[in-house]
């Protein structure tokens, strides 16, 4: 009985489960996979028969997973990621260049500087004929979501991770720098007229604007929010600044990101009573805690980006250059 069950867990079957779960219905999954719904339903029944379990609750019109189905989906996604990782390592051994490199960045990182690094990478000519051929994937994460993407294998390099995070096996870290946060409000906000440091009691009646932590499995982090305070939650730091400009609340933002608005008077900085120390950030990448003789060497694409990050000017630019501001030398 073990062999048929093993044979049923093919990459196609695992991908099918993932597609159904993501799309929310058999019909939508069938369209995405280029199959007719009846054929997809038949494939699911075959998988259920082979595993002798019920994967979907047939009483629901939606593709609702049973507990067994949820477990298969979770483990299946992990297996698919491992398969991709193996294929990537094999390719890396052959050429030295990864077939794909995923870089996750926090919302406080300068997109302009990051894209300039990408542009320089694509200009490489390692063979004298063309670019390395590594496909780059850029993704934005927030707070713990950045660390989660790295340790889960969804990212190879993370830029902007908090330096207060504990060490993790297989992850190496280096400092990126410090970024100051300032408390900002719109000029017509009720707190804009305050010149003395604003206490927590004075902040409590006013709505705060917060950026949602993008972590899905790790415990999300919250910063500078008071118990019982009304909160408007947005998806990115830029969205937070936009909300502050519209006087939808108050909050702490990275000074470099808000600098142009502060200089133009569209936002005003006010002192607060609580400790507001600069945030220490770093960059981290996946490596091996226990290298083996036959282990694939670190990919050349990751090596290239790590080499660029050794430059103090590059690290400063990643934290300082926003909205067309010149690089800090």
Short mmCIF file of C-alpha atoms in Angstrom, two decimals:
data_model
loop_
_atom_site.label_atom_id
_atom_site.label_comp_id
_atom_site.label_asym_id
_atom_site.label_seq_id
_atom_site.Cartn_x
_atom_site.Cartn_y
_atom_site.Cartn_z
CA UNK A 1 0.00 0.00 0.00
CA UNK A 2 2.97 2.32 0.64
CA UNK A 3 4.17 2.32 -2.96
CA UNK A 4 0.84 3.41 -4.58
CA UNK A 5 0.52 6.23 -2.02
CA UNK A 6 4.02 7.40 -2.81
CA UNK A 7 3.31 7.25 -6.53
CA UNK A 8 0.21 9.40 -6.06
CA UNK A 9 2.22 12.28 -4.57
CA UNK A 10 3.59 13.60 -7.83
CA UNK A 11 4.65 17.22 -8.40
CA UNK A 12 1.63 17.63 -10.68
CA UNK A 13 -0.72 16.40 -7.94
CA UNK A 14 0.83 18.71 -5.35
CA UNK A 15 0.67 21.64 -7.77
CA UNK A 16 -2.98 20.82 -8.43
CA UNK A 17 -3.76 20.98 -4.70
CA UNK A 18 -1.94 24.28 -4.40
CA UNK A 19 -3.82 25.79 -7.36
CA UNK A 20 -7.23 24.70 -6.07
CA UNK A 21 -6.50 26.11 -2.61
CA UNK A 22 -5.23 29.44 -4.00
CA UNK A 23 -8.05 29.93 -6.49
CA UNK A 24 -10.79 28.91 -4.06
CA UNK A 25 -12.77 26.72 -6.45
CA UNK A 26 -12.38 23.77 -8.81
CA UNK A 27 -13.67 25.82 -11.73
CA UNK A 28 -11.14 28.62 -11.24
CA UNK A 29 -8.33 26.11 -10.73
CA UNK A 30 -9.32 24.27 -13.90
CA UNK A 31 -9.13 27.52 -15.90
CA UNK A 32 -5.69 28.30 -14.48
CA UNK A 33 -4.41 24.80 -15.21
CA UNK A 34 -5.98 24.65 -18.67
CA UNK A 35 -8.19 21.67 -17.81
CA UNK A 36 -11.93 21.04 -17.73
CA UNK A 37 -13.49 20.99 -14.23
CA UNK A 38 -14.65 17.37 -14.55
CA UNK A 39 -11.11 16.20 -15.32
CA UNK A 40 -9.79 18.11 -12.32
CA UNK A 41 -12.46 16.65 -10.05
CA UNK A 42 -11.57 13.17 -11.30
CA UNK A 43 -7.88 13.76 -10.55
CA UNK A 44 -8.71 14.86 -7.02
CA UNK A 45 -10.83 11.74 -6.47
CA UNK A 46 -7.98 9.56 -7.73
CA UNK A 47 -5.61 11.23 -5.28
CA UNK A 48 -8.11 10.76 -2.44
CA UNK A 49 -8.55 7.09 -3.34
CA UNK A 50 -4.80 6.51 -3.45
CA UNK A 51 -4.28 8.16 -0.06
CA UNK A 52 -7.54 6.77 1.38
CA UNK A 53 -8.52 10.18 2.78
CA UNK A 54 -11.02 12.92 2.02
CA UNK A 55 -9.16 16.07 0.96
CA UNK A 56 -12.07 18.44 0.29
CA UNK A 57 -15.36 18.97 2.12
CA UNK A 58 -18.00 18.12 -0.48
CA UNK A 59 -20.73 19.85 1.56
CA UNK A 60 -19.28 23.26 0.69
CA UNK A 61 -19.66 24.97 -2.67
CA UNK A 62 -16.16 26.33 -2.23
CA UNK A 63 -13.00 24.23 -2.40
CA UNK A 64 -12.79 23.89 1.39
CA UNK A 65 -9.98 21.64 2.60
CA UNK A 66 -10.43 19.02 5.29
CA UNK A 67 -7.81 18.74 8.02
CA UNK A 68 -6.09 16.03 5.97
CA UNK A 69 -6.23 18.21 2.87
CA UNK A 70 -4.74 21.14 4.74
CA UNK A 71 -1.86 18.96 5.94
CA UNK A 72 -1.22 17.70 2.41
CA UNK A 73 -1.31 21.25 1.08
CA UNK A 74 1.16 22.49 3.70
CA UNK A 75 3.59 19.61 3.23
CA UNK A 76 3.08 19.65 -0.55
CA UNK A 77 4.09 23.30 -0.78
CA UNK A 78 7.19 22.53 1.27
CA UNK A 79 8.07 19.59 -1.01
CA UNK A 80 7.58 21.70 -4.15
CA UNK A 81 9.86 24.38 -2.70
CA UNK A 82 12.45 21.72 -1.90
CA UNK A 83 12.23 20.35 -5.44
CA UNK A 84 12.79 23.83 -6.85
CA UNK A 85 15.71 24.29 -4.48
CA UNK A 86 17.31 21.02 -5.60
CA UNK A 87 16.94 21.98 -9.26
CA UNK A 88 18.42 25.38 -8.49
CA UNK A 89 21.41 23.84 -6.69
CA UNK A 90 22.03 21.42 -9.55
CA UNK A 91 21.99 24.31 -12.02
CA UNK A 92 24.31 26.31 -9.77
CA UNK A 93 26.82 23.47 -9.59
CA UNK A 94 26.86 23.31 -13.38
CA UNK A 95 27.30 27.02 -14.15
CA UNK A 96 28.07 28.78 -10.88
CA UNK A 97 25.17 31.17 -11.56
CA UNK A 98 21.79 30.53 -9.90
CA UNK A 99 18.86 30.01 -12.23
CA UNK A 100 16.88 32.30 -9.90
CA UNK A 101 17.68 34.64 -7.01
CA UNK A 102 14.98 36.14 -4.79
CA UNK A 103 15.71 39.36 -2.92
CA UNK A 104 13.27 40.50 -0.24
CA UNK A 105 13.42 44.10 0.94
CA UNK A 106 11.70 46.07 3.66
CA UNK A 107 9.60 49.06 2.68
CA UNK A 108 12.16 51.48 4.15
CA UNK A 109 14.79 50.44 1.59
CA UNK A 110 15.41 52.79 -1.35
CA UNK A 111 13.81 51.33 -4.47
CA UNK A 112 15.90 53.64 -6.64
CA UNK A 113 19.18 52.28 -5.25
CA UNK A 114 17.94 48.69 -5.39
CA UNK A 115 16.97 49.02 -9.05
CA UNK A 116 20.34 50.58 -9.83
CA UNK A 117 21.97 47.46 -8.37
CA UNK A 118 19.70 45.29 -10.50
CA UNK A 119 20.62 47.35 -13.56
CA UNK A 120 24.33 46.87 -12.85
CA UNK A 121 23.81 43.13 -12.36
CA UNK A 122 22.06 42.77 -15.72
CA UNK A 123 24.97 44.61 -17.35
CA UNK A 124 27.42 41.90 -16.27
CA UNK A 125 29.11 39.98 -19.08
CA UNK A 126 30.70 36.96 -17.39
CA UNK A 127 31.17 35.09 -20.67
CA UNK A 128 31.82 38.15 -22.82
CA UNK A 129 28.51 37.62 -24.62
CA UNK A 130 25.56 38.21 -22.34
CA UNK A 131 24.18 38.58 -18.81
CA UNK A 132 24.56 35.77 -16.23
CA UNK A 133 21.11 34.41 -17.01
CA UNK A 134 19.98 34.47 -13.39
CA UNK A 135 16.34 35.43 -13.08
CA UNK A 136 15.87 37.99 -10.31
CA UNK A 137 12.75 38.18 -8.18
CA UNK A 138 12.17 41.22 -5.97
CA UNK A 139 9.59 41.14 -3.21
CA UNK A 140 8.59 43.61 -0.52
CA UNK A 141 8.04 42.42 3.03
CA UNK A 142 7.39 44.21 6.33
CA UNK A 143 9.10 43.60 9.69
CA UNK A 144 8.87 39.91 10.67
CA UNK A 145 7.64 39.04 7.17
CA UNK A 146 11.12 39.81 5.84
CA UNK A 147 12.76 37.35 8.25
CA UNK A 148 10.06 34.77 7.58
CA UNK A 149 10.64 34.94 3.81
CA UNK A 150 14.33 34.25 4.38
CA UNK A 151 14.16 31.39 6.87
CA UNK A 152 11.30 29.70 4.96
CA UNK A 153 13.37 29.65 1.76
CA UNK A 154 11.13 32.09 -0.11
CA UNK A 155 14.05 34.54 -0.33
CA UNK A 156 17.79 34.10 -0.72
CA UNK A 157 18.77 37.60 0.41
CA UNK A 158 16.87 39.94 2.73
CA UNK A 159 17.72 43.65 2.96
CA UNK A 160 16.39 45.66 5.90
CA UNK A 161 16.01 42.97 8.58
CA UNK A 162 15.93 44.09 12.21
CA UNK A 163 19.22 43.65 14.02
CA UNK A 164 17.37 42.62 17.19
CA UNK A 165 16.38 39.25 15.72
CA UNK A 166 17.98 36.12 17.22
CA UNK A 167 20.57 34.09 15.25
CA UNK A 168 19.18 31.33 13.03
CA UNK A 169 20.96 28.25 11.70
CA UNK A 170 21.86 28.62 8.05
CA UNK A 171 21.40 32.42 8.04
CA UNK A 172 24.24 34.92 8.05
CA UNK A 173 23.78 38.60 8.90
CA UNK A 174 25.67 41.86 8.48
CA UNK A 175 24.76 45.42 9.56
CA UNK A 176 23.16 47.71 6.99
CA UNK A 177 22.96 50.85 9.11
CA UNK A 178 20.65 52.90 11.29
CA UNK A 179 17.59 54.82 10.16
CA UNK A 180 15.96 57.54 12.29
CA UNK A 181 12.19 57.57 12.75
CA UNK A 182 10.29 60.80 13.40
CA UNK A 183 6.77 61.40 14.68
CA UNK A 184 4.81 63.16 11.93
CA UNK A 185 1.37 64.68 11.43
CA UNK A 186 -0.25 66.83 8.77
CA UNK A 187 -0.07 70.60 9.42
CA UNK A 188 -3.79 70.73 10.20
CA UNK A 189 -3.73 67.76 12.63
CA UNK A 190 -4.71 68.48 16.23
CA UNK A 191 -1.22 67.58 17.45
CA UNK A 192 0.57 69.82 14.95
CA UNK A 193 0.43 72.84 17.27
CA UNK A 194 2.16 71.04 20.13
CA UNK A 195 5.72 72.22 20.87
CA UNK A 196 6.32 70.26 24.09
CA UNK A 197 7.06 66.52 23.96
CA UNK A 198 3.79 64.65 23.42
CA UNK A 199 3.07 62.05 26.11
CA UNK A 200 1.43 58.67 25.54
CA UNK A 201 -1.69 59.95 27.31
CA UNK A 202 -1.91 62.76 24.77
CA UNK A 203 -1.35 60.34 21.87
CA UNK A 204 -3.96 57.82 22.96
CA UNK A 205 -7.09 59.74 21.76
CA UNK A 206 -5.61 60.18 18.28
CA UNK A 207 -5.76 57.56 15.53
CA UNK A 208 -2.42 55.96 14.66
CA UNK A 209 -1.45 54.84 11.17
CA UNK A 210 0.44 51.53 11.13
CA UNK A 211 1.98 49.31 8.49
CA UNK A 212 0.82 45.70 8.67
CA UNK A 213 3.51 43.10 9.33
CA UNK A 214 3.60 40.78 6.29
CA UNK A 215 4.43 37.64 8.30
CA UNK A 216 2.02 34.77 7.69
CA UNK A 217 3.29 32.15 10.12
CA UNK A 218 5.56 33.99 12.52
CA UNK A 219 4.07 36.24 15.17
CA UNK A 220 3.54 39.68 13.60
CA UNK A 221 5.25 42.60 15.28
CA UNK A 222 3.70 45.89 16.31
CA UNK A 223 5.72 49.03 17.03
CA UNK A 224 4.75 52.30 18.75
CA UNK A 225 1.06 51.42 19.14
CA UNK A 226 -0.72 52.07 22.43
CA UNK A 227 -3.27 49.65 23.95
CA UNK A 228 -6.76 50.87 23.13
CA UNK A 229 -5.60 53.34 20.48
CA UNK A 230 -7.59 53.56 17.24
CA UNK A 231 -5.45 52.27 14.36
CA UNK A 232 -5.62 52.61 10.59
CA UNK A 233 -3.60 49.72 9.13
CA UNK A 234 -2.07 50.04 5.66
CA UNK A 235 0.06 47.75 3.51
CA UNK A 236 3.24 49.76 3.01
CA UNK A 237 5.31 52.59 4.44
CA UNK A 238 4.52 54.73 1.40
CA UNK A 239 0.80 54.16 2.02
CA UNK A 240 1.35 55.23 5.64
CA UNK A 241 2.94 58.49 4.52
CA UNK A 242 0.07 59.08 2.08
CA UNK A 243 -2.41 58.55 4.94
CA UNK A 244 -0.53 61.00 7.15
CA UNK A 245 -0.59 63.60 4.36
CA UNK A 246 -4.39 63.26 4.28
CA UNK A 247 -4.54 63.78 8.06
CA UNK A 248 -5.99 60.30 8.58
CA UNK A 249 -3.87 59.78 11.67
CA UNK A 250 -0.43 60.22 13.20
CA UNK A 251 2.61 58.03 13.37
CA UNK A 252 6.34 57.37 13.22
CA UNK A 253 7.97 57.21 9.79
CA UNK A 254 11.57 56.87 8.54
CA UNK A 255 12.97 60.41 8.28
CA UNK A 256 14.64 59.85 4.85
CA UNK A 257 11.35 58.61 3.39
CA UNK A 258 9.40 61.64 4.66
CA UNK A 259 12.19 64.22 4.24
CA UNK A 260 10.83 65.94 1.12
CA UNK A 261 7.33 66.23 2.63
CA UNK A 262 8.81 67.65 5.85
CA UNK A 263 10.92 70.20 3.96
CA UNK A 264 7.89 71.27 1.91
CA UNK A 265 5.73 71.61 5.01
CA UNK A 266 3.29 68.91 3.96
CA UNK A 267 4.22 67.01 7.15
CA UNK A 268 5.42 68.42 10.46
CA UNK A 269 7.66 66.67 12.98
CA UNK A 270 6.69 66.87 16.62
CA UNK A 271 8.67 65.72 19.69
CA UNK A 272 7.37 62.82 21.77
CA UNK A 273 7.98 61.84 25.37
CA UNK A 274 8.74 58.18 24.66
CA UNK A 275 12.20 56.98 23.69
CA UNK A 276 12.59 57.15 19.93
CA UNK A 277 15.98 55.63 19.10
CA UNK A 278 17.12 55.01 15.49
CA UNK A 279 16.24 51.57 14.16
CA UNK A 280 19.21 49.30 13.50
CA UNK A 281 18.82 47.31 10.28
CA UNK A 282 20.88 44.65 8.56
CA UNK A 283 20.97 42.34 5.60
CA UNK A 284 20.94 38.56 5.77
CA UNK A 285 21.29 35.64 3.41
CA UNK A 286 20.85 31.91 3.30
CA UNK A 287 24.00 29.85 3.74
CA UNK A 288 24.90 26.56 5.36
CA UNK A 289 25.56 26.18 9.05
CA UNK A 290 27.46 22.93 8.46
CA UNK A 291 29.14 22.90 5.02
CA UNK A 292 29.59 19.49 3.45
CA UNK A 293 32.32 18.41 1.00
CA UNK A 294 29.81 17.84 -1.82
CA UNK A 295 27.73 20.90 -1.08
CA UNK A 296 27.10 23.33 -3.95
CA UNK A 297 29.15 26.52 -3.56
CA UNK A 298 27.46 29.84 -2.90
CA UNK A 299 25.94 31.09 -6.13
CA UNK A 300 27.76 33.77 -8.07
CA UNK A 301 24.69 36.03 -8.25
CA UNK A 302 24.32 36.08 -4.46
CA UNK A 303 28.08 36.62 -4.16
CA UNK A 304 27.82 39.63 -6.48
CA UNK A 305 25.06 41.30 -4.47
CA UNK A 306 26.86 40.61 -1.19
CA UNK A 307 29.99 42.20 -2.62
CA UNK A 308 28.02 45.35 -3.49
CA UNK A 309 26.59 45.47 0.04
CA UNK A 310 30.11 45.62 1.47
CA UNK A 311 30.33 49.20 0.19
CA UNK A 312 29.45 51.78 2.91
CA UNK A 313 28.21 54.16 0.19
CA UNK A 314 25.81 51.51 -1.15
CA UNK A 315 24.49 50.70 2.31
CA UNK A 316 23.89 54.39 3.06
CA UNK A 317 22.17 54.89 -0.29
CA UNK A 318 19.83 51.98 0.40
CA UNK A 319 18.62 53.77 3.54
CA UNK A 320 18.96 57.41 2.47
CA UNK A 321 18.08 57.83 -1.22
CA UNK A 322 14.34 58.32 -1.56
CA UNK A 323 12.16 60.35 -3.94
CA UNK A 324 15.00 61.53 -6.12
CA UNK A 325 17.34 62.60 -3.34
CA UNK A 326 21.05 62.53 -4.23
CA UNK A 327 23.25 59.75 -2.93
CA UNK A 328 24.98 60.31 0.41
CA UNK A 329 28.77 59.90 0.03
#
